[in-house]
mmCIF file of C-alpha atoms and ligand atoms in Angstrom:
data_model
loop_
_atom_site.group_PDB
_atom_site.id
_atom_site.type_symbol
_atom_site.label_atom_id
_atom_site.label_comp_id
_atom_site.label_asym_id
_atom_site.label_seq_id
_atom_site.Cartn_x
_atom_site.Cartn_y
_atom_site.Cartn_z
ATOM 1 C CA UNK W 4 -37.143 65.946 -173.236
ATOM 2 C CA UNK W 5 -39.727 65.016 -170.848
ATOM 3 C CA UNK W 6 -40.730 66.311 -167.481
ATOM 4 C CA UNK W 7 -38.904 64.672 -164.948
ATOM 5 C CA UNK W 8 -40.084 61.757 -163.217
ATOM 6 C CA UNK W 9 -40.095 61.476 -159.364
ATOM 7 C CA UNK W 10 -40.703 58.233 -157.164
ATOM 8 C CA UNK W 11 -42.232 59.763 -154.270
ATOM 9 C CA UNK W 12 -41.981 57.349 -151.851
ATOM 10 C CA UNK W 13 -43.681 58.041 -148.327
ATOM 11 C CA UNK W 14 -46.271 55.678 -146.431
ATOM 12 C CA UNK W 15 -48.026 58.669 -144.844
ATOM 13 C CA UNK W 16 -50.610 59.169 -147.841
ATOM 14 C CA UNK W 17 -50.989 62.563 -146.376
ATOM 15 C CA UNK W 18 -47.403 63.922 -147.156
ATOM 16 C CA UNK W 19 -47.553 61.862 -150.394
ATOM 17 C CA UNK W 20 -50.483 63.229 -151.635
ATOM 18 C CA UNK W 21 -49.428 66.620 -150.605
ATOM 19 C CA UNK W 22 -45.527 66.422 -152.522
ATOM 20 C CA UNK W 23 -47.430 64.759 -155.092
ATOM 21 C CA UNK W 24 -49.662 67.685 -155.396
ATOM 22 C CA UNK W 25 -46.382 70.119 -154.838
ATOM 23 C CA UNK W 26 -44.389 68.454 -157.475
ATOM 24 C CA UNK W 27 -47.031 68.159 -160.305
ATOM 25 C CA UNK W 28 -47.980 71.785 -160.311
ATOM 26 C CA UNK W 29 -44.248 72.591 -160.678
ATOM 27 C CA UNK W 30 -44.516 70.411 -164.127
ATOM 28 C CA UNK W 31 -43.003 67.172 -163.072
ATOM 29 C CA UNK W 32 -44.178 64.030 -163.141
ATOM 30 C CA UNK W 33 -44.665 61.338 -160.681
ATOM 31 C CA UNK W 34 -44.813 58.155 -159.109
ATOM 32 C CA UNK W 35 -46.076 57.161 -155.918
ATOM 33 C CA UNK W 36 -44.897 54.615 -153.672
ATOM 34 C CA UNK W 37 -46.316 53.443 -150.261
ATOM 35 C CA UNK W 38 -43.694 51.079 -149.254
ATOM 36 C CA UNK W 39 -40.588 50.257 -149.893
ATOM 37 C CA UNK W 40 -40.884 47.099 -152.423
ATOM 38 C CA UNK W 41 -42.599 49.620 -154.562
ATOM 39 C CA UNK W 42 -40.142 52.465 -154.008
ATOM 40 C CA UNK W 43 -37.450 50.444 -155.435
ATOM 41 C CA UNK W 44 -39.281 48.512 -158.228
ATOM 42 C CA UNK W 45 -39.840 52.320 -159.367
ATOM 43 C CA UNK W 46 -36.441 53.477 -158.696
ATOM 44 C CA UNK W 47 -35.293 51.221 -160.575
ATOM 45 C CA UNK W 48 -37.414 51.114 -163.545
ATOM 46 C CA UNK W 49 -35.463 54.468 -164.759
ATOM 47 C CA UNK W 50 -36.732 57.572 -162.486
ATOM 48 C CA UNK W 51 -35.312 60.731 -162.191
ATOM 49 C CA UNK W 52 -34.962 61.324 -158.778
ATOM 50 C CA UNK W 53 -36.437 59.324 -155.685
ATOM 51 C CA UNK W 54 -37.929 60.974 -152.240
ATOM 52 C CA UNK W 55 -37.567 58.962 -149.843
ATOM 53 C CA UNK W 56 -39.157 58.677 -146.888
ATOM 54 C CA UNK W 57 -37.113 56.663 -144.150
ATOM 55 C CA UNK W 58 -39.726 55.260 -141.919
ATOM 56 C CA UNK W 59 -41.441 53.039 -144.602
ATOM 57 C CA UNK W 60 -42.960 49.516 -144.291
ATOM 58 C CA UNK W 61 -41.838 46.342 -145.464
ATOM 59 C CA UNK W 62 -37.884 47.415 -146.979
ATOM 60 C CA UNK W 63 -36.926 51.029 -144.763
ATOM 61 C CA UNK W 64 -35.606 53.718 -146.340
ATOM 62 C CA UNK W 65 -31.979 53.037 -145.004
ATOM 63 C CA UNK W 66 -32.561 49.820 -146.896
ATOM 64 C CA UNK W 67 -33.781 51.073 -150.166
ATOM 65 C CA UNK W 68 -30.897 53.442 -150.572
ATOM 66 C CA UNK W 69 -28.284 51.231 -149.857
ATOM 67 C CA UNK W 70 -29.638 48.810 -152.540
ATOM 68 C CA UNK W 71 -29.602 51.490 -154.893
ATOM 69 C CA UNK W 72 -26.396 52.626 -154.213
ATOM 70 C CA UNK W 73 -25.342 49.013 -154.913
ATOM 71 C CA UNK W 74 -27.004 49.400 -158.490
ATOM 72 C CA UNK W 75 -25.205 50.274 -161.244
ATOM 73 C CA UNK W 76 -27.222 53.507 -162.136
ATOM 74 C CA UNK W 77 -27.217 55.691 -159.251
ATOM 75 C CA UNK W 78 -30.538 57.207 -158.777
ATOM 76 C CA UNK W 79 -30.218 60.701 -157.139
ATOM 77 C CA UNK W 80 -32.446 60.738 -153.519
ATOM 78 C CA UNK W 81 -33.381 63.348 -151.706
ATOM 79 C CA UNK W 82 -34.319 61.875 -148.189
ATOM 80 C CA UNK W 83 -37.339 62.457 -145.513
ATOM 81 C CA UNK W 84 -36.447 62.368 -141.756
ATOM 82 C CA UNK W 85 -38.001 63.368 -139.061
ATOM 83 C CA UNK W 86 -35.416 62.940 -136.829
ATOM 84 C CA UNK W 87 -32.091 65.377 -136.714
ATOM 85 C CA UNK W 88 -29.658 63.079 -134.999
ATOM 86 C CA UNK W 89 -30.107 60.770 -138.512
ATOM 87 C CA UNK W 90 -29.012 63.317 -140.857
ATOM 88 C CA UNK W 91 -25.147 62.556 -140.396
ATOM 89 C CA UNK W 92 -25.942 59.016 -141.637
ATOM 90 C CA UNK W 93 -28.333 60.013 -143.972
ATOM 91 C CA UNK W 94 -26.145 62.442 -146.361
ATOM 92 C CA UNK W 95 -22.938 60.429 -145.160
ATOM 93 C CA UNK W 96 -21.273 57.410 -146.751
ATOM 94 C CA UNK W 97 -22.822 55.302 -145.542
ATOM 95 C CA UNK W 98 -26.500 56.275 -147.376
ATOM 96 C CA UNK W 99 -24.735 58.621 -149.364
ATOM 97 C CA UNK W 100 -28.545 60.863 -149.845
ATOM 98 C CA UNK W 101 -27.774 63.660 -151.968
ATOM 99 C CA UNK W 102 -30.053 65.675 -149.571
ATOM 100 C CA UNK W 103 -32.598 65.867 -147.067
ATOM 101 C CA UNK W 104 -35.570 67.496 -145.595
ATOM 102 C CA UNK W 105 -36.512 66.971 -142.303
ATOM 103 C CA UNK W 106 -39.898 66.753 -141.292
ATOM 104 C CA UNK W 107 -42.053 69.025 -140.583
ATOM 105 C CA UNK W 108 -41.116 70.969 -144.041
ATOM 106 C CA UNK W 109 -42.556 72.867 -146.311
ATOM 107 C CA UNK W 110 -43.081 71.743 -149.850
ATOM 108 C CA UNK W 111 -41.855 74.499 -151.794
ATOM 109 C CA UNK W 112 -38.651 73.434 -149.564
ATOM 110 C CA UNK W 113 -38.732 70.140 -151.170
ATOM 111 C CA UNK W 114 -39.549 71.597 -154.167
ATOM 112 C CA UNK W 115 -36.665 73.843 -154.368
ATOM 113 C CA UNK W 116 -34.267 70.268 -153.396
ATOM 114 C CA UNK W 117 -35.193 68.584 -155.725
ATOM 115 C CA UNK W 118 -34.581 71.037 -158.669
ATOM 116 C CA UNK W 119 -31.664 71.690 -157.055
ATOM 117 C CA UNK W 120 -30.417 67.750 -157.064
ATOM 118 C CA UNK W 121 -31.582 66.759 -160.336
ATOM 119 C CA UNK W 122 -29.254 70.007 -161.510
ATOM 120 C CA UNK W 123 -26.573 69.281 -159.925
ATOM 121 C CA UNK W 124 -26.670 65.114 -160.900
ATOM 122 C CA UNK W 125 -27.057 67.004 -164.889
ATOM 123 C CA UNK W 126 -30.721 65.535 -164.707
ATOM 124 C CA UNK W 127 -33.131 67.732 -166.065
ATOM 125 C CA UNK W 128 -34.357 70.800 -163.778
ATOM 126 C CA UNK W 129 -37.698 70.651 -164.805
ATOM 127 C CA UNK W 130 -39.555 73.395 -166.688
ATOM 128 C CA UNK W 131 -38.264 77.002 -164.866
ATOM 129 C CA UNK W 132 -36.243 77.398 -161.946
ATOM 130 C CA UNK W 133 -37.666 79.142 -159.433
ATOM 131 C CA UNK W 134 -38.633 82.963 -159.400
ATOM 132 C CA UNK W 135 -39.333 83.939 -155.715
ATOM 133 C CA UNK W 136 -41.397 87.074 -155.526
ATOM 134 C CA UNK W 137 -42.250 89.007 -151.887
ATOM 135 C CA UNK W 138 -43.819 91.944 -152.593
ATOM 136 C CA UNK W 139 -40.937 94.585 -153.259
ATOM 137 C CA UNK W 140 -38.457 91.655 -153.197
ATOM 138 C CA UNK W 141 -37.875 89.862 -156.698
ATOM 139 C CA UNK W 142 -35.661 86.805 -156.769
ATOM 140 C CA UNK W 143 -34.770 85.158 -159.892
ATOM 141 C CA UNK W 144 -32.396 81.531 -159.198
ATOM 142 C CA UNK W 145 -31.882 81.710 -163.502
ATOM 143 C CA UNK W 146 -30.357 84.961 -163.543
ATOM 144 C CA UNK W 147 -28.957 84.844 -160.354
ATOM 145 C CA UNK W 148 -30.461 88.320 -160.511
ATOM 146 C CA UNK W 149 -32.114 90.306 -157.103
ATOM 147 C CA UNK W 150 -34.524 93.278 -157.607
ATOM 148 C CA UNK W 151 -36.058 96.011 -155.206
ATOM 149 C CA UNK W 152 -38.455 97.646 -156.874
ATOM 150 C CA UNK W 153 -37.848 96.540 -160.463
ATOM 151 C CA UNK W 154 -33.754 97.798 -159.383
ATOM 152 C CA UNK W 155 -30.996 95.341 -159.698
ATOM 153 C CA UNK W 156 -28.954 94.728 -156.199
ATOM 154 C CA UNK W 157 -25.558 93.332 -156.689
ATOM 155 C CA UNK W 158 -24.947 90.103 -154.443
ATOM 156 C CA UNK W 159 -21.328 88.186 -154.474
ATOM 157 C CA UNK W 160 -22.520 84.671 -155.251
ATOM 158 C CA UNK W 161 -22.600 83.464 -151.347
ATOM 159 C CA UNK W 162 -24.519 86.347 -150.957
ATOM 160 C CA UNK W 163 -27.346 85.577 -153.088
ATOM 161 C CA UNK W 164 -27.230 81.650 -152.382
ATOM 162 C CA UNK W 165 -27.421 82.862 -148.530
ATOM 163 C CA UNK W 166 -30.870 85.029 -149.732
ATOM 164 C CA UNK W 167 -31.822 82.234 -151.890
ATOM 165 C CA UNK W 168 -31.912 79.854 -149.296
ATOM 166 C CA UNK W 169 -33.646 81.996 -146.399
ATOM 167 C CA UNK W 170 -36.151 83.150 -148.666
ATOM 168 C CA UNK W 171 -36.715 79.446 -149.985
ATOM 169 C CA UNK W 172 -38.103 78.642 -146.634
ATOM 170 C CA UNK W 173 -40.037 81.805 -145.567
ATOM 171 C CA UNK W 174 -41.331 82.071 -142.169
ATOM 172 C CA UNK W 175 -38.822 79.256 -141.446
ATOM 173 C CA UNK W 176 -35.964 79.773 -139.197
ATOM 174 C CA UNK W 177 -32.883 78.216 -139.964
ATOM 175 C CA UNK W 178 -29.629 77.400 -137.907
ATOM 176 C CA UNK W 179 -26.172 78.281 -138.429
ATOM 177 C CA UNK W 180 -25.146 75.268 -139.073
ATOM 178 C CA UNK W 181 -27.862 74.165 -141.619
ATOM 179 C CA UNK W 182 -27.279 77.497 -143.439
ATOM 180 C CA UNK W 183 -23.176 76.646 -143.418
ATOM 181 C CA UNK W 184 -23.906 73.345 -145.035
ATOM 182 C CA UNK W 185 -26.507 74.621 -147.532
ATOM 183 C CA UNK W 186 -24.410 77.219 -148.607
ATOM 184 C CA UNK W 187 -20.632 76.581 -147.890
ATOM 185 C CA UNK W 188 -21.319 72.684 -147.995
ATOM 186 C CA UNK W 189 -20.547 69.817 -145.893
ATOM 187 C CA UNK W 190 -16.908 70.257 -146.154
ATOM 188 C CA UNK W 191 -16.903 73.982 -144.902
ATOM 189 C CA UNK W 192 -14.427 73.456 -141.518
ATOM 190 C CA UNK W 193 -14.800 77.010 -140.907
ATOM 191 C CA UNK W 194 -16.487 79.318 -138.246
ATOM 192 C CA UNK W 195 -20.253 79.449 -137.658
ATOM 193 C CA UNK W 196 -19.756 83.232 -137.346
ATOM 194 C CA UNK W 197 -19.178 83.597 -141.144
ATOM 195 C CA UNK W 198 -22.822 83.302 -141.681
ATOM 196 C CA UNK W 199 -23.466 86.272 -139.231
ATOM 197 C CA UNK W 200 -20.486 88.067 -141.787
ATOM 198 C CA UNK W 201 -22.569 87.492 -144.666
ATOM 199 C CA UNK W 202 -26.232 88.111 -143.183
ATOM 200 C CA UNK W 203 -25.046 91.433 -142.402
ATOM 201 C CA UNK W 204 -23.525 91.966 -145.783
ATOM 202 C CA UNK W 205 -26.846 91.194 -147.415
ATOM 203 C CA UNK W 206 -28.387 93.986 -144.756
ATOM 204 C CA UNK W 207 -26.602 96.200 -145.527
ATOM 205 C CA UNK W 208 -27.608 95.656 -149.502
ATOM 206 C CA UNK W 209 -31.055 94.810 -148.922
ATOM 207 C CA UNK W 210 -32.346 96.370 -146.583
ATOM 208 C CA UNK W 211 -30.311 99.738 -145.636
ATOM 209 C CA UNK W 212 -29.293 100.765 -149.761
ATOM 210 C CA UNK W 213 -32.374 99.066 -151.170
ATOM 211 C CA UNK W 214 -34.547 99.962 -148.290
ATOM 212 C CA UNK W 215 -36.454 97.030 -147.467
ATOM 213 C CA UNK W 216 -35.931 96.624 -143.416
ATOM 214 C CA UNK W 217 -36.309 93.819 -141.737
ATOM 215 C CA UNK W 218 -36.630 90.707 -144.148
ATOM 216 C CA UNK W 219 -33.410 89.027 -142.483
ATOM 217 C CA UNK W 220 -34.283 88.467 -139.205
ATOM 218 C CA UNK W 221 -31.995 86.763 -136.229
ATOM 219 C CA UNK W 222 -33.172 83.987 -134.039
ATOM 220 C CA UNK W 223 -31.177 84.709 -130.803
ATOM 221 C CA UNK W 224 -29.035 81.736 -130.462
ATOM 222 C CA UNK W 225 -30.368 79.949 -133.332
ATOM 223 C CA UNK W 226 -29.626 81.280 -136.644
ATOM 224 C CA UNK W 227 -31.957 83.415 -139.062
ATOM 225 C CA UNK W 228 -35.296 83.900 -140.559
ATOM 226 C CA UNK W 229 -36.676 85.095 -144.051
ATOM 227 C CA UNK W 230 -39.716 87.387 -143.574
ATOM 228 C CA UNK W 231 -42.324 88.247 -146.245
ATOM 229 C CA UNK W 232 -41.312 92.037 -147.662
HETATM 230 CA CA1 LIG C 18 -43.144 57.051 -142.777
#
């Protein structure tokens, strides 16, 4: 099996050149698109997964995905916003995006959502999954394994897709709410505070018993931030 192939579709050649650039070195293959005419003449031609920018001339992205989703092969999409108060619309029925970044991001966030789509739609993942290494701080999404020092830390499986998703976006702090979706999913009805359960779980394993202080760090009102080890 091939690499995977990914319609990057984004009118800013900037940010296409730059996901372009992202996604090749991380073995897949692509296709770019600078409007959307192009975007779904590609989609449709039998891509992997499409990134899809939603401000795009000629056909928007809200139009693109909806005449995909009226297609008979449903190409996964993993959406570019730059604007918060879309995202309900974006990943709800009505667009029905099987994620989203929202602008300004990093790549390796994109990066890490679109492995992370085509696995779940039983696409292809692309060559590896990702190995995140800070330092001291080993983190390896195959194994579902965490090191300190070359020595194994036992995480419940929220725990380490909590880790895996702060440390995804280093530097990058990330709400509450975001972290409750990302990890508990959409359909979690529960209380923001279970995050602030779990952070301190993993402080107590990473940082206190493993002794690697301060990588988790709170945003006051706000959420929390992955720092470099
Ligand atoms: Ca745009």
């Amino acid at each position: 099996m091939g690499a995977p192939t990914i319609v990057v579709a984004e009118d800013d050649a900037a940010i296409r050149d730059l996901l372009i650039h992202h996604l090749e070195r991380e073995g897949f293959t692509t296709v770019p698109a600078a409007d959307g005419h192009a975007a779904l003449r590609h989609a449709r031609l039998g891509a992997d997964l499409l990134v899809l920018d939603l401000g795009l001339p000629g056909v928007d992205g809200y139009d693109v995905a909806r005449a995909l989703r009226r297609g008979e092969r449903a190409v996964p999409i993993v959406m570019l916003t730059a604007r918060t108060d879309e995202i309900d619309r974006v990943v709800g029925f009505e667009l029905g995006a099987d994620d989203y970044v929202c602008k300004p991001f990093s790549p390796r966030e994109l990066v890490a959502r679109v492995r992370a789509v085509l696995r779940r739609s039983g696409g292809a993942s692309g060559p590896t999954l990702v190995q995140l290494r800070f330092g001291r701080l080993e983190i390896d999404e195959a194994a579902r394994e965490v090191r300190v020092d070359g020595v194994d830390v036992q995480l419940k499986p929220r725990e380490f897709a909590l880790l895996f998703e702060l440390a995804s976006n280093p530097g990058i702090a990330l709400s509450r709410e975001r972290l409750l979706e990302r990890v508990w999913g959409f359909d979690f009805d529960g209380d923001p505070r279970t995050v602030d359960v779990h952070v301190r779980r993993l402080r107590a394993k990473i940082e206190e018993e493993a002794g690697l202080p301060d990588v988790l760090q709170t945003v006051h009102g706000y959420g929390y931030k992955f720092v470099r080890a």
